[in-house]
Short mmCIF file of C-alpha atoms in Angstrom, two decimals:
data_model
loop_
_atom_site.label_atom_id
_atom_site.label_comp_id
_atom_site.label_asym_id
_atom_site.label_seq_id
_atom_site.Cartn_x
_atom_site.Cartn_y
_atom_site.Cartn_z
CA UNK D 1 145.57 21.13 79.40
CA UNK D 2 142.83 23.58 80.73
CA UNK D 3 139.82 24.22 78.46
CA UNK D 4 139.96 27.93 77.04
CA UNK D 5 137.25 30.66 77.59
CA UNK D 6 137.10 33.52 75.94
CA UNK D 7 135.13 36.57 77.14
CA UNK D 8 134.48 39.19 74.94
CA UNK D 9 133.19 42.44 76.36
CA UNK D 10 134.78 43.67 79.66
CA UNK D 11 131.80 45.48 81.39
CA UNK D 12 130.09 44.59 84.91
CA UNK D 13 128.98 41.21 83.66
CA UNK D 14 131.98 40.03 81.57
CA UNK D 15 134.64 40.83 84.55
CA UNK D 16 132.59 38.79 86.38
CA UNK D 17 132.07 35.54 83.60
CA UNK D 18 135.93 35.83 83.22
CA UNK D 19 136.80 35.86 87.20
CA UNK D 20 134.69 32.53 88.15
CA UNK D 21 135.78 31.02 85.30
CA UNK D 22 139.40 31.62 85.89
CA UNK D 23 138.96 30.75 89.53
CA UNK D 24 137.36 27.58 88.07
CA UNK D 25 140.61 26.72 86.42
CA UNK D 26 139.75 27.78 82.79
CA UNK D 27 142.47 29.80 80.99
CA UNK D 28 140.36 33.19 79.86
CA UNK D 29 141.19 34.85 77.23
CA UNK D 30 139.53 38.60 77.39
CA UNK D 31 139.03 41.03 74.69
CA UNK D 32 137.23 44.06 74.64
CA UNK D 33 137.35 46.75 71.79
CA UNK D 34 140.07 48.48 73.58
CA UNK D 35 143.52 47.88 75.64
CA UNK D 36 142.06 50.31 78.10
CA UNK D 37 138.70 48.44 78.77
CA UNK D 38 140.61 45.29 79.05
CA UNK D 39 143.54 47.09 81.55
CA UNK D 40 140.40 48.50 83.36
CA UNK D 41 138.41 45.39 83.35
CA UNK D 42 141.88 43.14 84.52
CA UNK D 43 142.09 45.82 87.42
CA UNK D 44 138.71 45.30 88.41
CA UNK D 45 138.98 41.64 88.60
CA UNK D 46 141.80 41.77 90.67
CA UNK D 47 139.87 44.10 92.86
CA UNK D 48 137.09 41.75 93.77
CA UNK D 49 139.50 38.84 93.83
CA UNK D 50 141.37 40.76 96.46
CA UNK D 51 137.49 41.11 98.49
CA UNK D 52 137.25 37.19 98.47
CA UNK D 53 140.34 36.97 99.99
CA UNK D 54 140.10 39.36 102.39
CA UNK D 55 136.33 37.79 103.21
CA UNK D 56 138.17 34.25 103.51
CA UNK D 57 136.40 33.44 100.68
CA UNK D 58 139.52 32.14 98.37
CA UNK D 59 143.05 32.18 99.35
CA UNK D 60 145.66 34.39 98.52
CA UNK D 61 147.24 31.44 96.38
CA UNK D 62 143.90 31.08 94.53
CA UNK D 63 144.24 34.34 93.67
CA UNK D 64 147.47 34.43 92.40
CA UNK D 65 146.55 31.20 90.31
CA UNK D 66 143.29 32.69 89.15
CA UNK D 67 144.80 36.02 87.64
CA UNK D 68 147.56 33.80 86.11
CA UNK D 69 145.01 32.25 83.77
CA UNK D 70 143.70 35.89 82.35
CA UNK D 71 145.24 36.80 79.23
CA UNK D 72 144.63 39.66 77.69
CA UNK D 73 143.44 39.27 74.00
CA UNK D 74 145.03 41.54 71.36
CA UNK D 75 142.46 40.73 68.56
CA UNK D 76 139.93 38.25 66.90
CA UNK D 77 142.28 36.22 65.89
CA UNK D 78 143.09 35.22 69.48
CA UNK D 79 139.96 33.67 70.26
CA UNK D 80 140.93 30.47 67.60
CA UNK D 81 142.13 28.44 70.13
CA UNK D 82 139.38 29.14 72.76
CA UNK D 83 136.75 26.24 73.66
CA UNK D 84 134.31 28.28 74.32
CA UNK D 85 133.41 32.14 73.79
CA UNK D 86 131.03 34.18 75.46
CA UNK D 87 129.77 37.50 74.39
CA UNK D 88 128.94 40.18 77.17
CA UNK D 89 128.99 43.40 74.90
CA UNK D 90 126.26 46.44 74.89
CA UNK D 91 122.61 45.08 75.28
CA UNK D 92 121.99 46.18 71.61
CA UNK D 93 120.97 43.87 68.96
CA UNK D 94 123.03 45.18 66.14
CA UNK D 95 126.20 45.83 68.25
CA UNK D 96 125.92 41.91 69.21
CA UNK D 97 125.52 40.36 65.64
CA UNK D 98 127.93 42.44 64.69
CA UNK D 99 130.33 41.22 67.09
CA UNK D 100 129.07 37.69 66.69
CA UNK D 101 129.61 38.58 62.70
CA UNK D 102 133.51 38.95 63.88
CA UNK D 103 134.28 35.96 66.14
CA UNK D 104 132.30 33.45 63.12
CA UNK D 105 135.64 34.40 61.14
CA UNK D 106 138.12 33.60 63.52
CA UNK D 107 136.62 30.81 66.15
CA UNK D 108 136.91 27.29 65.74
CA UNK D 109 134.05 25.68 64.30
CA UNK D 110 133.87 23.21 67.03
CA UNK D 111 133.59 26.05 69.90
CA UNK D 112 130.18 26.36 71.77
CA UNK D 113 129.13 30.26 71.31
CA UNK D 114 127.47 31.75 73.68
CA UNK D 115 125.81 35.33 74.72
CA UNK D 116 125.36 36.93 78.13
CA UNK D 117 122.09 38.69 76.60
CA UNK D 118 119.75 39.15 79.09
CA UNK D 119 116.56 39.79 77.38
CA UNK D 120 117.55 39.80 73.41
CA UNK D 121 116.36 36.84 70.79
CA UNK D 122 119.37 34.15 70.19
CA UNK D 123 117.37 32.85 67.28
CA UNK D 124 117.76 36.66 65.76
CA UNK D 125 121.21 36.65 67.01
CA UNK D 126 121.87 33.39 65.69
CA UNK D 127 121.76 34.85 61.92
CA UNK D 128 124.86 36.56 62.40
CA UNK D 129 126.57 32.94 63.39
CA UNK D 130 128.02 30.63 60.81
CA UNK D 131 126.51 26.85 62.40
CA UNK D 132 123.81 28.21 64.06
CA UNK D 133 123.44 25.06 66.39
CA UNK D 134 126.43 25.69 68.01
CA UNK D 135 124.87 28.95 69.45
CA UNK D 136 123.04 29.33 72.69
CA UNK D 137 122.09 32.19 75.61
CA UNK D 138 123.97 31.71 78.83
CA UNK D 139 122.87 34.14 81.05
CA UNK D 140 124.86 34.95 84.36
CA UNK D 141 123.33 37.07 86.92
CA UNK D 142 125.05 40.21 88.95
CA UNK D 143 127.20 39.62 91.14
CA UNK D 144 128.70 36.90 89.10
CA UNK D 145 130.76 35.52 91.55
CA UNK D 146 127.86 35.39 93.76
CA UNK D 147 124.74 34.87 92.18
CA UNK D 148 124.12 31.16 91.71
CA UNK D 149 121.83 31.13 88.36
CA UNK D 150 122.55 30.98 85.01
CA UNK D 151 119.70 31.03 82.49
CA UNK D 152 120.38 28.68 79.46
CA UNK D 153 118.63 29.87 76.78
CA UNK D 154 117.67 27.53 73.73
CA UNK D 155 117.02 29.51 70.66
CA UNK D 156 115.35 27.41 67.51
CA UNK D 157 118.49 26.31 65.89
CA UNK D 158 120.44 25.56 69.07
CA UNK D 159 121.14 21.60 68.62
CA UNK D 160 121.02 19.47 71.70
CA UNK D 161 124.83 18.83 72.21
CA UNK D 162 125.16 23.12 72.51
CA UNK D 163 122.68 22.77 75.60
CA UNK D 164 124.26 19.73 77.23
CA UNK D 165 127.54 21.73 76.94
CA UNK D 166 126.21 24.56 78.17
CA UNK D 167 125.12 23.06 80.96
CA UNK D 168 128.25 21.29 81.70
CA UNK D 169 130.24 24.79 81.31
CA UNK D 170 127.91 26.16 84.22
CA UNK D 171 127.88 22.99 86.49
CA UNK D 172 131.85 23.81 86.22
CA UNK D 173 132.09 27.57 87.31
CA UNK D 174 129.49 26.40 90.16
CA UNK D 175 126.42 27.26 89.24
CA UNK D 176 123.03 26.15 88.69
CA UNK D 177 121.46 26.21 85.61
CA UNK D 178 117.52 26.28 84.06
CA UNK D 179 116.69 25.63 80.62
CA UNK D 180 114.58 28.35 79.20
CA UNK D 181 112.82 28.44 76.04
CA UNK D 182 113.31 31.68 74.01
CA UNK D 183 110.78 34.43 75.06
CA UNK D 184 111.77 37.87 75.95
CA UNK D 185 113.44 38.66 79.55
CA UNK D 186 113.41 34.41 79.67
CA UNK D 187 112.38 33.69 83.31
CA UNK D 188 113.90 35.84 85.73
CA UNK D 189 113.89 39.30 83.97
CA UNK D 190 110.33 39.02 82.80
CA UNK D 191 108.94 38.58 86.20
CA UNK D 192 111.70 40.87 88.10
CA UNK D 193 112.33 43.78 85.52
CA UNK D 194 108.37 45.26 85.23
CA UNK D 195 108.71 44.82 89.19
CA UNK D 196 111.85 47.42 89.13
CA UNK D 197 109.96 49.72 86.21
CA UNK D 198 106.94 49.69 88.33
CA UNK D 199 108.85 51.07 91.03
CA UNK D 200 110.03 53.80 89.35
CA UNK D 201 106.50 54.76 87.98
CA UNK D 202 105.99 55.17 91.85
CA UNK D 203 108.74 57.68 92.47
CA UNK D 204 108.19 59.28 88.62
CA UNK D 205 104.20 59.74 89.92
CA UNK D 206 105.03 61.32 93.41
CA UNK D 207 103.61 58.26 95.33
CA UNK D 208 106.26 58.18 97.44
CA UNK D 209 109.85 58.55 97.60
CA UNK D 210 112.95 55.96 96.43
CA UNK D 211 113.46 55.37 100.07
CA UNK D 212 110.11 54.50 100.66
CA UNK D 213 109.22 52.27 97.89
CA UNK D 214 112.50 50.42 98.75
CA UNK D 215 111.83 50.21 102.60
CA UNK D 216 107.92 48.85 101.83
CA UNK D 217 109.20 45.90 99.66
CA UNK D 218 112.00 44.89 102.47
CA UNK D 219 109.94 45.04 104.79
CA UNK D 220 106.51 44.21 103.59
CA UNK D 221 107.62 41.43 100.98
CA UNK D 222 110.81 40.62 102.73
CA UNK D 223 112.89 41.64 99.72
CA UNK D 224 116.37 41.31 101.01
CA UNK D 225 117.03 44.45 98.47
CA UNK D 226 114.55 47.14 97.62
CA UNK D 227 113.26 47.37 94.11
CA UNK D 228 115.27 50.86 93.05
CA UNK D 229 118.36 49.81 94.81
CA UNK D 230 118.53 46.50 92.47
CA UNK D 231 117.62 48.83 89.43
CA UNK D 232 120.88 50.91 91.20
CA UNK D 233 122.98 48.19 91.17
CA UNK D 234 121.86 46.04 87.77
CA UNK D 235 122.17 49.48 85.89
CA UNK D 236 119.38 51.67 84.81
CA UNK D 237 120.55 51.40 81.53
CA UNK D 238 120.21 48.05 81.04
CA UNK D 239 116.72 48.14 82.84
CA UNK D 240 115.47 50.34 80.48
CA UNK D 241 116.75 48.26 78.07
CA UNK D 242 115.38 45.22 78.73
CA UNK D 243 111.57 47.29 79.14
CA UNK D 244 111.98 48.36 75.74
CA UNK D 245 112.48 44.72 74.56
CA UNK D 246 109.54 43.28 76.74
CA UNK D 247 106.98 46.33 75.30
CA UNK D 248 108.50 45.30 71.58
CA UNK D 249 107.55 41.75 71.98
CA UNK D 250 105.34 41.22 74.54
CA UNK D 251 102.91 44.96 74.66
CA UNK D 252 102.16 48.19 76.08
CA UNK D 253 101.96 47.17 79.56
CA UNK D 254 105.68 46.37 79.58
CA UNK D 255 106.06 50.27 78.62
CA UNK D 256 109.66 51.49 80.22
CA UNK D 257 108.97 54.22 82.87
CA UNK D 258 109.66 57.90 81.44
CA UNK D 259 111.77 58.54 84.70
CA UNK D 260 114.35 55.68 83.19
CA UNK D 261 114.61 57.20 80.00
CA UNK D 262 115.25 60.57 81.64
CA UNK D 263 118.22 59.28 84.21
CA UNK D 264 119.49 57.99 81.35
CA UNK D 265 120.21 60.63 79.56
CA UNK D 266 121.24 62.58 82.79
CA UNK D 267 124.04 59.79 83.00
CA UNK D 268 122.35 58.79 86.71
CA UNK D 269 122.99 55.00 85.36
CA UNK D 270 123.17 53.56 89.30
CA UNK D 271 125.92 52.14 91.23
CA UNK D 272 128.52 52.23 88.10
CA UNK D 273 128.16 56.30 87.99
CA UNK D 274 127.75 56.77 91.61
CA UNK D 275 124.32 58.03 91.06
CA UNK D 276 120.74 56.81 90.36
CA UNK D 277 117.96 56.07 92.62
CA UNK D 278 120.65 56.52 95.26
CA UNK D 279 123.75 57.93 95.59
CA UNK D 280 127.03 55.77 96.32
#
């Protein structure tokens, strides 16, 4: 019998935890905090399944096999069974525990938690987990299906067995995995989000314009992606995000560009609204 993932949260990120991990040969059990985010979610999956075939990435039969291992969860108590359970919910500390809060009721004590935070403390989130040791980061990266890294993220009561496990899950879906040792952003978001921010203090300062600041780094650092088309497609939201965790914990000069805050609010959240630096 399969091991049993469950993915809880059905955004960008936890579409994409739940497709490898189905094409991996895990039965995934998704829940989200409505039927409609999971229909829309399924759908989406489906979508990009449909792009690996047609890129003769997967076949149509892997397809087929991979979206007949998604099940659509109904409610905590459906995550019992599951091996392992990953949250990918809003980037907000509260909204996490409490979610974490939830699945401490309902999933097995022997099943390795895990959460797709990308910049948030598991030792803070770890409070809200009955057996703290079984609780670890596991950080994917976006694309999922593409992007090779996962960041596994020890907070201070995560026992060793939680980190070999974690380790094993990713070495299963594919990927490559680094330890990391808690500290806001971990590795790859504490050297690549201030790059993005600083960007946008370029445009937000008249310096010169989203196109330009995009075409410099491709072409002067050899950036296969500009700076503001990243922020684009990672989601300004979740930049800004992570910059107001980094200037929490780490100072001042980690201070989130005003010009995030304002697109923000104007709903110009990047490639998921059709609009941010760019338009799509």
């Amino acid at each position: 019998m399969s091991e049993i993932l469950g993915v809880v949260g059905l955004g960008t990120m936890g579409q994409g935890i739940a497709e490898v991990a189905a094409r991996a040969g895990y039965r995934v059990i998704v829940l989200d905090r409505d039927e409609s985010f999971v229909q829309r979610g399924l759908s989406a999956i489906k979508k990009s399944l449909a792009r690996s075939v047609e890129k003769g990435r997967i076949t149509q039969e892997e397809m087929d096999q991979a979206l007949g291992r998604l099940v659509p969860g109904k409610g905590w108590a459906d995550l019992g069974q599951a091996d392992i359970v990953i949250e990918a919910v809003f980037e907000d500390m509260a909204v996490k525990k409490e979610v974490l809060r939830e699945l401490g009721k309902y999933v097995s004590t022997g099943a390795l938690l895990g959460s797709n935070t990308s910049a948030l403390s598991i030792t803070e989130m770890a409070s809200a987990v009955p057996n703290p040791g079984r609780f670890i980061g596991i950080h994917f990266f976006n694309p999922v299906p593409i992007m090779k890294l996962v960041e596994i993220v020890k907070g201070k009561a995560t026992d060793a067995r939680t980190v070999e496990r974690a380790f094993d899950f990713a070495g299963k879906l594919g990927k490559e995995a680094v330890l990391v040792a808690e500290s806001p952003g971990f590795i790859v978001n504490r050297i690549l989000c201030p790059m993005m921010n600083e960007a946008a203090y370029l445009v937000y300062e008249d310096v010169a314009s989203a196109e330009d600041v995009d075409k410099a780094m491709k072409l002067g650092a050899n950036h296969p992606i500009g700076p503001l088309a990243l922020a684009d497609l990672v989601g300004i939201d979740v930049l800004y995000s992570i910059m107001q965790t980094l200037e929490k914990n780490l100072g001042p000069k980690y201070k989130p560009c005003p010009l995030l805050e304002q697109m923000v609010n104007e709903g110009r959240l990047g490639r998921k609204t059709g609009r941010g630096f760019f338009q799509y």
